[in-house]
Coordinates of C-alpha atoms in Angstrom, one line a residue:
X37 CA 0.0 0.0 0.0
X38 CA 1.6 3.1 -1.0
X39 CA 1.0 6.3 0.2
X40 CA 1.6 10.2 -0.4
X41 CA 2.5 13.1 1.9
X42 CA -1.5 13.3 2.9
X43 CA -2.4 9.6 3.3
X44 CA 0.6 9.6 5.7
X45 CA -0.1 12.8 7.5
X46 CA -3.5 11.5 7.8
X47 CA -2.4 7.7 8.9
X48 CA 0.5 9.2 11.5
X49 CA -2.4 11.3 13.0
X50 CA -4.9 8.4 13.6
X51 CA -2.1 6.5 15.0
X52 CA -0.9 9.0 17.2
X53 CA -4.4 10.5 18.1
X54 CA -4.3 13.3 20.3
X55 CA -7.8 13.4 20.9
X56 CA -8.1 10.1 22.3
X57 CA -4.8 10.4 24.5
X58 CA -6.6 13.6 26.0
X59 CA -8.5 11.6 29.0
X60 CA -5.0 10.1 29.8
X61 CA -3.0 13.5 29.1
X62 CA -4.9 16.0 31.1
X63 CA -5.1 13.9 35.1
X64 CA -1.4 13.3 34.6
X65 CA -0.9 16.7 33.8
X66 CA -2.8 18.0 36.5
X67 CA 0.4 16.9 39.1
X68 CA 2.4 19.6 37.3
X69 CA 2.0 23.3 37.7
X70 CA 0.2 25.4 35.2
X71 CA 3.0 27.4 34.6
X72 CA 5.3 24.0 33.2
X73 CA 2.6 22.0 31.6
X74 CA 3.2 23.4 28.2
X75 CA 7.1 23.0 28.3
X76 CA 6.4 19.5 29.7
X77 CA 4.0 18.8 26.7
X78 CA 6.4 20.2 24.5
X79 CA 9.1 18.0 26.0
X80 CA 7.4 14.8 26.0
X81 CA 6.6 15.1 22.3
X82 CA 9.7 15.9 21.2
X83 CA 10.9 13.0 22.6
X84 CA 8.0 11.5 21.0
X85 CA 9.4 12.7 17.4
X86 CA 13.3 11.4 18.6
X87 CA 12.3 7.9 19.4
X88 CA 10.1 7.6 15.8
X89 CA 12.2 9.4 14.3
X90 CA 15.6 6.7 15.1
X91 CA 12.9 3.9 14.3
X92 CA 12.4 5.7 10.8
X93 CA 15.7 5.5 10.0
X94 CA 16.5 2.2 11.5
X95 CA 13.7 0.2 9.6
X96 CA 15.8 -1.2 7.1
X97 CA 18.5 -2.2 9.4
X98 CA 15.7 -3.5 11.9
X99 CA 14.5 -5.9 9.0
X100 CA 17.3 -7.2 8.6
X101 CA 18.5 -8.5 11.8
X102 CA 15.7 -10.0 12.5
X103 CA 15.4 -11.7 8.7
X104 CA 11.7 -10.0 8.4
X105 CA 10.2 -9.0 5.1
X106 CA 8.1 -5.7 4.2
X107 CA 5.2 -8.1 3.6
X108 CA 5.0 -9.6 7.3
X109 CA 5.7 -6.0 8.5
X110 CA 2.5 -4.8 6.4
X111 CA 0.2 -7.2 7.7
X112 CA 1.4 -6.9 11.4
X113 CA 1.5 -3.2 11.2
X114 CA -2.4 -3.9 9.8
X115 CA -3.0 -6.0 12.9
X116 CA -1.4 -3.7 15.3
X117 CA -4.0 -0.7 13.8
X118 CA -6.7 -2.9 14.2
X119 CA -6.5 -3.2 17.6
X120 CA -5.9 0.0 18.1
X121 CA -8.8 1.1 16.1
X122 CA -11.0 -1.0 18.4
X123 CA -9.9 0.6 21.6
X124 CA -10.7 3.6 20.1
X125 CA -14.3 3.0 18.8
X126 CA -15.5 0.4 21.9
X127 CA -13.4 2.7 24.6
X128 CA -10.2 2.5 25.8
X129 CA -8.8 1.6 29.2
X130 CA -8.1 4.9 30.6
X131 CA -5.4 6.6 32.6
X132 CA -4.8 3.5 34.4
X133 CA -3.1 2.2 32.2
X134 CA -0.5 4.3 32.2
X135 CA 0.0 4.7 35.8
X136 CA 2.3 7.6 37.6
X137 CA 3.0 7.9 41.2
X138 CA 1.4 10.6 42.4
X139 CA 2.6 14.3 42.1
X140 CA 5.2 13.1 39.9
X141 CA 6.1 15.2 36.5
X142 CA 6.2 12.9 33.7
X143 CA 9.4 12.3 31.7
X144 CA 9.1 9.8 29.0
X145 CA 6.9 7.5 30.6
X146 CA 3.9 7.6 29.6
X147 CA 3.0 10.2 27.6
X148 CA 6.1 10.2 25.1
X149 CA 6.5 6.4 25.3
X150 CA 3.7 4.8 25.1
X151 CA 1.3 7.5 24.6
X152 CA 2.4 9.2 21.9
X153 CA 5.4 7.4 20.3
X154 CA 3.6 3.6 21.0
X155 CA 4.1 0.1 19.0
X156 CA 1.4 1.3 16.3
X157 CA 3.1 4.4 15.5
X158 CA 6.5 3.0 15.8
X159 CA 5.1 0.1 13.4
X160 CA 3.7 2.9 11.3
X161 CA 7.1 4.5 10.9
X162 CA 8.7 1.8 10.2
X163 CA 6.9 0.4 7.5
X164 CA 6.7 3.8 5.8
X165 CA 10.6 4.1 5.8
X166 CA 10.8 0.6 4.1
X167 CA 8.2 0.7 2.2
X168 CA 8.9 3.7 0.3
X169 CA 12.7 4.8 1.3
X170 CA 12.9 6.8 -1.4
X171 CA 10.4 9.4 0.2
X172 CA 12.0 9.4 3.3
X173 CA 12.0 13.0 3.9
X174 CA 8.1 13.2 2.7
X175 CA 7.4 10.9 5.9
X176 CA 10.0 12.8 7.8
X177 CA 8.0 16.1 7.2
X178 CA 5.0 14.1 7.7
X179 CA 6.0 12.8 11.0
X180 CA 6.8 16.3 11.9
X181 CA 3.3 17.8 10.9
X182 CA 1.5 15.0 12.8
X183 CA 3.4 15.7 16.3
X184 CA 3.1 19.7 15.8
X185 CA -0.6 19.2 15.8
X186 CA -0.4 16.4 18.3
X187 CA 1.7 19.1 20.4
X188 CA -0.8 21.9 19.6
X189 CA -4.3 19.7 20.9
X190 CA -2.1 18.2 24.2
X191 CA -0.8 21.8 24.9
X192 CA -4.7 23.4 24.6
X193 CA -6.1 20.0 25.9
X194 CA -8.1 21.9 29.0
X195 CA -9.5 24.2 26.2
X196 CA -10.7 21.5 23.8
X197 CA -12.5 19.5 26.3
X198 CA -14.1 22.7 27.8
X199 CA -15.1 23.9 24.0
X200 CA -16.3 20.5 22.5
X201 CA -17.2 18.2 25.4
X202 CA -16.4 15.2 26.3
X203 CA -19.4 13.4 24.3
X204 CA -18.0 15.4 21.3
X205 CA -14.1 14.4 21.7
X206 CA -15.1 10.6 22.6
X207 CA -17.6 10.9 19.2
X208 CA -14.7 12.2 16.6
X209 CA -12.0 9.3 18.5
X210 CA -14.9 7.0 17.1
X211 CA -14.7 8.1 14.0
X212 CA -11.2 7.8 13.6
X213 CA -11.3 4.7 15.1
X214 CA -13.6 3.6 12.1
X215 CA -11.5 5.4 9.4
X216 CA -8.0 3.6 11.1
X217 CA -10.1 0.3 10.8
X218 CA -10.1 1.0 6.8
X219 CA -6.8 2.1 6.5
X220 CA -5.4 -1.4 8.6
X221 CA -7.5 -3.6 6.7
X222 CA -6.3 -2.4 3.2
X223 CA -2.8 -2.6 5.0
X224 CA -3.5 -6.5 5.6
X225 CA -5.1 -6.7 2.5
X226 CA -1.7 -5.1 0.8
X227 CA 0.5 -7.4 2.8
X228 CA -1.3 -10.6 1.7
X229 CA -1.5 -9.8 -2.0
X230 CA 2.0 -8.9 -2.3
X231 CA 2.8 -12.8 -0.3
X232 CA 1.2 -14.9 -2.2
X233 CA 0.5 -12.9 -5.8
X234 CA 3.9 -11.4 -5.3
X235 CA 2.4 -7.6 -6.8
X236 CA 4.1 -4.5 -6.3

């Protein structure tokens, strides 16, 4: 499945999506005074963009030394966003999964690693990169869009849930749920054709 500058701008943001990582973001945020939270949102996601950004450029490397092809990458990559998709339309788990001791400021864990920069979107990443290394710096810019406007909605997170809802924010993570559920089944669908028909 190949895909332009949009398609993954589009893909990297359902992955990542910042709307659905606000019910987690803002109770662990609310340890930290107001005067740090948007340097510590700024932090975490560019740590976010360090840690995709090495498995972007490791992808190839990571293939081979552990003798995996693009195709099985495809299809688990397509599993992984399936799953993810699901959380996101049924509900996920909530901030307990990503617990914090109390009245500690986060750093890394979890809201660079595994909130923002998780398996799907290092997955994502990495099948991009592989997939198409030629465009590499199309998925770099792309990457970059995707956490600037990941950065932007965790920064104004208090003022989004305030100005939508929460009925509104949990109805558009459902939606993107169902559009991420498209995009991981053409993904399988890719991987599998290209397995046994051996196509493009």
């Amino acid at each position: 499945m190949d895909h332009s500058f949009l398609s993954a701008l589009i893909l990297l943001l359902l992955v990542l999506d910042p709307l659905g990582s606000l019910p987690v973001f803002i109770p662990i945020m609310r340890a930290v005074p107001k005067e740090r939270r948007t340097r510590v949102a700024l932090r975490e996601v560019g740590i976010a963009f360090c840690v995709l950004f090495a498995f972007m450029f490791l992808g190839d490397s990571f293939l081979q030394v552990m003798h995996l092809s693009e195709r099985s990458l495809e299809v688990a990559g397509g599993v992984i966003l399936v799953i993810i998709a699901i959380r996101m339309i049924f509900g996920s788990s909530g901030e307990s999964a990503y617990g914090l001791e109390p009245g500690k400021e986060p750093l890394i864990f979890p809201l660079a690693v595994p909130l923002l920069a998780g398996p799907s979107a290092m997955a994502t990443v990495l099948l991009l990169a592989s997939r198409q290394p030629d465009r590499i710096y199309e998925w770099i810019g792309a990457l970059s869009a995707a956490l600037l406007v990941s950065g932007l909605v965790l920064v104004l997170a208090d003022r989004i849930r305030k100005l939508l809802g929460d009925s509104v924010v949990s109805a558009i993570e459902k939606l993107m749920g169902l559009v991420l559920t498209a995009i991981a089944v053409e993904m399988v669908l890719a991987g599998l054709k290209r397995y046994f028909v051996g196509g493009l």
